[in-house]
């Protein structure tokens, strides 16, 4: 039986009396782009936060190469898992280069760091001319590119992306998603992505999980997810 790269099995996450996830299981393998979809508050972001160790599990477990892994956020990049949060969370007063260098804090030596920075810039050439500029001077699209590039500097096997299109113009969204697909193909990188832009994410995803009220209500190849099905999920989520 083929070993799965990363699995979240039977995950339950609670915030006080609120159950954010209820026995959720997802998996992703090398070279796959897997989407997490659903209405606001469905638990999508909590899935990737629980994998990375930001949302503590009250039940279930994370498996890495088939073996149990205790997710501790600051240790995850060195294990091969990078997380790119929503909202373009950059260090605004630092330069582009300094932001990228922070992404490689877990790397063993400076040579690896510089090589990985140059490799990340290959996917986002617009950043090359901005290396000495303060990150706050970048456009919104460039800031999003910087957050993804920073996640790549750690040389991950899995990239967790949370709403990469948030607040971006449609043309920029197209460019960002084209880069995400190129990264997955070129590096055989597994990408687990939370995204509200349904058309954009389904255009690059291999599979998709659909969540509602903290549970998975569908798991299908991306090509099999129809607009009518997703509309029904969204409507059901709103019903009391």
C-alpha positions as a printed Julia matrix, in Angstrom:
240×3 Matrix{Float64}:
   0.0    0.0     0.0
   1.37   3.42   -1.0
   2.41   5.68    1.85
   0.6    9.03    2.03
   2.82  12.06    2.58
   0.6   13.93    5.06
  -2.67  13.02    6.77
  -4.96  14.65    9.27
  -7.06  11.83   10.78
 -10.21  12.26   12.84
  -9.3   15.81   13.83
 -11.43  17.58   16.43
 -10.71  21.18   17.4
 -12.65  23.07   20.05
 -12.6   26.73   20.99
 -14.31  26.69   24.37
 -17.8   25.31   23.78
 -17.51  25.75   20.0
 -16.52  22.71   17.96
 -14.6   24.09   14.99
 -13.73  20.66   13.55
 -15.55  17.42   14.21
 -13.66  14.22   13.22
 -12.21  15.68   10.03
  -9.8   13.62    7.93
  -7.82  14.93    4.94
  -4.75  13.69    3.09
  -2.32  14.99    0.52
   0.5   13.41   -1.44
   3.55  14.58   -3.33
   2.77  16.85   -6.29
  -0.92  17.23   -5.45
  -2.89  20.43   -5.12
  -5.79  19.79   -2.77
  -8.43  22.45   -2.09
 -10.38  23.03    1.12
 -13.67  24.69    0.24
 -16.85  25.75    1.98
 -18.7   28.71    3.5
 -17.18  31.16    5.97
 -16.92  29.51    9.38
 -16.98  25.98    7.95
 -13.57  25.12    9.45
 -11.33  25.36    6.38
  -8.59  27.5     7.9
  -8.75  25.5    11.12
  -7.79  22.38    9.17
  -4.46  23.78    8.06
  -3.87  25.52   11.4
  -4.36  22.19   13.18
  -1.84  20.52   10.86
   0.7   23.27   11.57
   0.14  23.3    15.32
  -1.61  26.67   15.63
  -5.04  25.2    16.44
  -4.46  22.49   19.09
  -6.16  19.16   18.46
  -8.52  17.91   21.14
  -8.94  14.67   19.18
  -7.35  12.96   16.19
  -3.77  13.12   14.97
  -1.39  14.22   12.23
   0.54  11.56   10.29
   3.74  12.45    8.42
   4.99   9.71    6.09
   2.58   7.38    7.9
   3.99   8.1    11.37
   2.36  10.17   14.13
   3.6   13.75   14.33
   2.99  16.16   17.2
   2.46  19.48   15.39
   4.49  22.25   17.04
   4.39  25.39   14.9
   8.01  26.54   15.18
   9.27  23.01   14.41
   7.14  22.38   11.32
   9.34  24.14    8.7
  12.32  21.98    9.67
  10.1   18.9     9.24
   9.14  19.95    5.7
   5.84  21.76    6.22
   5.42  25.51    5.55
   2.37  27.64    6.33
   1.39  30.83    4.48
  -1.32  32.61    6.51
  -4.03  34.77    5.03
  -3.81  38.54    5.02
  -0.3   38.91    3.54
   1.42  38.77    6.92
   4.81  40.2     6.04
   7.35  42.11    8.12
   6.51  45.47    6.6
   9.46  47.53    7.79
  11.97  44.89    6.72
  13.27  44.48    3.19
  12.12  41.8     0.77
  15.43  40.0     1.25
  15.11  40.09    5.04
  11.59  38.66    4.82
  12.85  35.83    2.63
  15.75  35.15    4.98
  13.33  34.74    7.88
  11.61  32.01    5.89
  14.84  30.02    6.0
  15.52  30.31    9.72
  15.5   26.51   10.12
  18.02  25.85    7.34
  21.42  24.49    8.45
  23.7   26.91    6.61
  23.9   30.16    4.69
  24.61  28.5     1.35
  21.33  26.58    1.52
  19.54  29.8     2.42
  20.87  31.75   -0.57
  20.22  28.88   -2.98
  16.64  28.51   -1.73
  15.99  32.24   -1.99
  17.12  32.24   -5.61
  14.97  29.16   -6.31
  11.91  30.85   -4.78
  12.52  33.99   -6.83
  12.43  31.87   -9.99
   8.67  31.58   -9.51
   8.2   35.26   -8.62
  10.63  37.22  -10.82
   8.88  40.51  -10.01
  10.46  40.36   -6.55
  14.01  40.23   -7.88
  14.07  43.97   -8.54
  12.63  44.7    -5.1
  15.08  42.8    -2.9
  16.31  45.9    -1.05
  12.92  47.61   -0.88
  10.89  47.65    2.33
   8.09  45.12    2.1
   5.45  47.76    2.87
   6.25  49.49   -0.44
   5.19  46.46   -2.48
   1.81  46.21   -4.19
  -0.77  43.87   -2.69
  -0.02  41.23   -5.3
   3.73  41.49   -4.72
   3.2   41.17   -0.96
   1.24  37.95   -1.53
   4.01  36.67   -3.79
   6.48  37.49   -1.01
   4.57  35.47    1.59
   4.46  32.44   -0.7
   8.12  32.83   -1.68
   9.07  33.09    2.0
   7.28  29.8     2.63
   9.28  28.19   -0.18
  12.66  29.25    1.22
  12.42  26.53    3.88
  12.38  23.98    1.01
   9.13  22.33    2.16
   7.51  19.12    0.98
   4.06  20.49    1.88
   2.86  24.09    1.53
  -0.25  25.15    3.45
  -1.9   28.2     1.82
  -4.68  30.13    3.52
  -6.74  32.35    1.18
  -3.93  33.49   -1.17
  -6.31  35.55   -3.33
  -7.78  37.57   -0.44
  -8.01  41.25   -1.34
  -6.3   40.91   -4.73
  -7.47  42.21   -8.1
  -8.71  39.52  -10.55
  -5.66  39.85  -12.85
  -3.31  39.45   -9.91
  -5.28  36.42   -8.67
  -4.77  34.77  -12.07
  -1.02  35.39  -11.87
  -0.74  34.09   -8.31
  -2.62  30.88   -9.1
  -0.54  30.32  -12.22
   2.56  30.54  -10.01
   1.08  28.11   -7.49
   0.43  25.56  -10.23
   3.96  26.06  -11.61
   5.47  25.53   -8.15
   3.56  22.29   -7.61
   4.56  20.94  -11.02
   8.21  21.98  -10.93
   8.97  20.93   -7.36
   6.55  18.02   -6.91
   5.3   20.02   -3.95
   2.12  19.06   -2.12
  -0.1   22.12   -1.7
  -3.13  22.23    0.6
  -5.05  25.41   -0.13
  -7.97  27.21    1.49
  -9.59  29.52   -1.03
 -12.87  31.41   -1.42
 -12.4   31.99   -5.15
 -14.02  28.76   -6.32
 -13.24  29.06  -10.02
  -9.6   29.94   -9.37
  -8.85  27.08   -7.02
 -10.75  24.44   -9.01
  -8.79  25.43  -12.1
  -5.55  24.18  -10.5
  -6.65  21.62   -7.88
  -6.55  17.86   -8.33
  -8.96  17.08   -5.48
 -11.2   19.07   -3.16
 -12.71  18.63    0.27
 -15.9   20.57    0.98
 -16.61  21.49    4.59
 -19.72  22.71    6.34
 -20.14  23.27   10.09
 -16.81  21.69   10.89
 -17.36  18.43    9.01
 -16.5   17.19    5.53
 -19.6   16.91    3.37
 -17.84  15.96    0.13
 -14.48  14.76   -1.18
 -14.2   14.61   -4.95
 -11.86  15.19   -7.87
 -11.95  18.93   -8.56
 -13.4   18.37  -12.03
 -16.45  16.65  -10.5
 -17.48  19.52   -8.25
 -20.39  21.38   -9.79
 -21.61  24.87   -9.1
 -25.08  23.58   -8.16
 -23.64  21.21   -5.54
 -21.53  23.96   -3.97
 -24.45  26.39   -3.93
 -26.5   23.83   -2.02
 -23.7   23.4     0.53
 -23.51  27.15    1.05
 -27.29  27.45    1.4
 -27.44  24.53    3.85
 -24.7   26.11    5.95
 -26.82  29.25    6.38
 -29.93  27.34    7.5
 -30.65  27.3    11.22
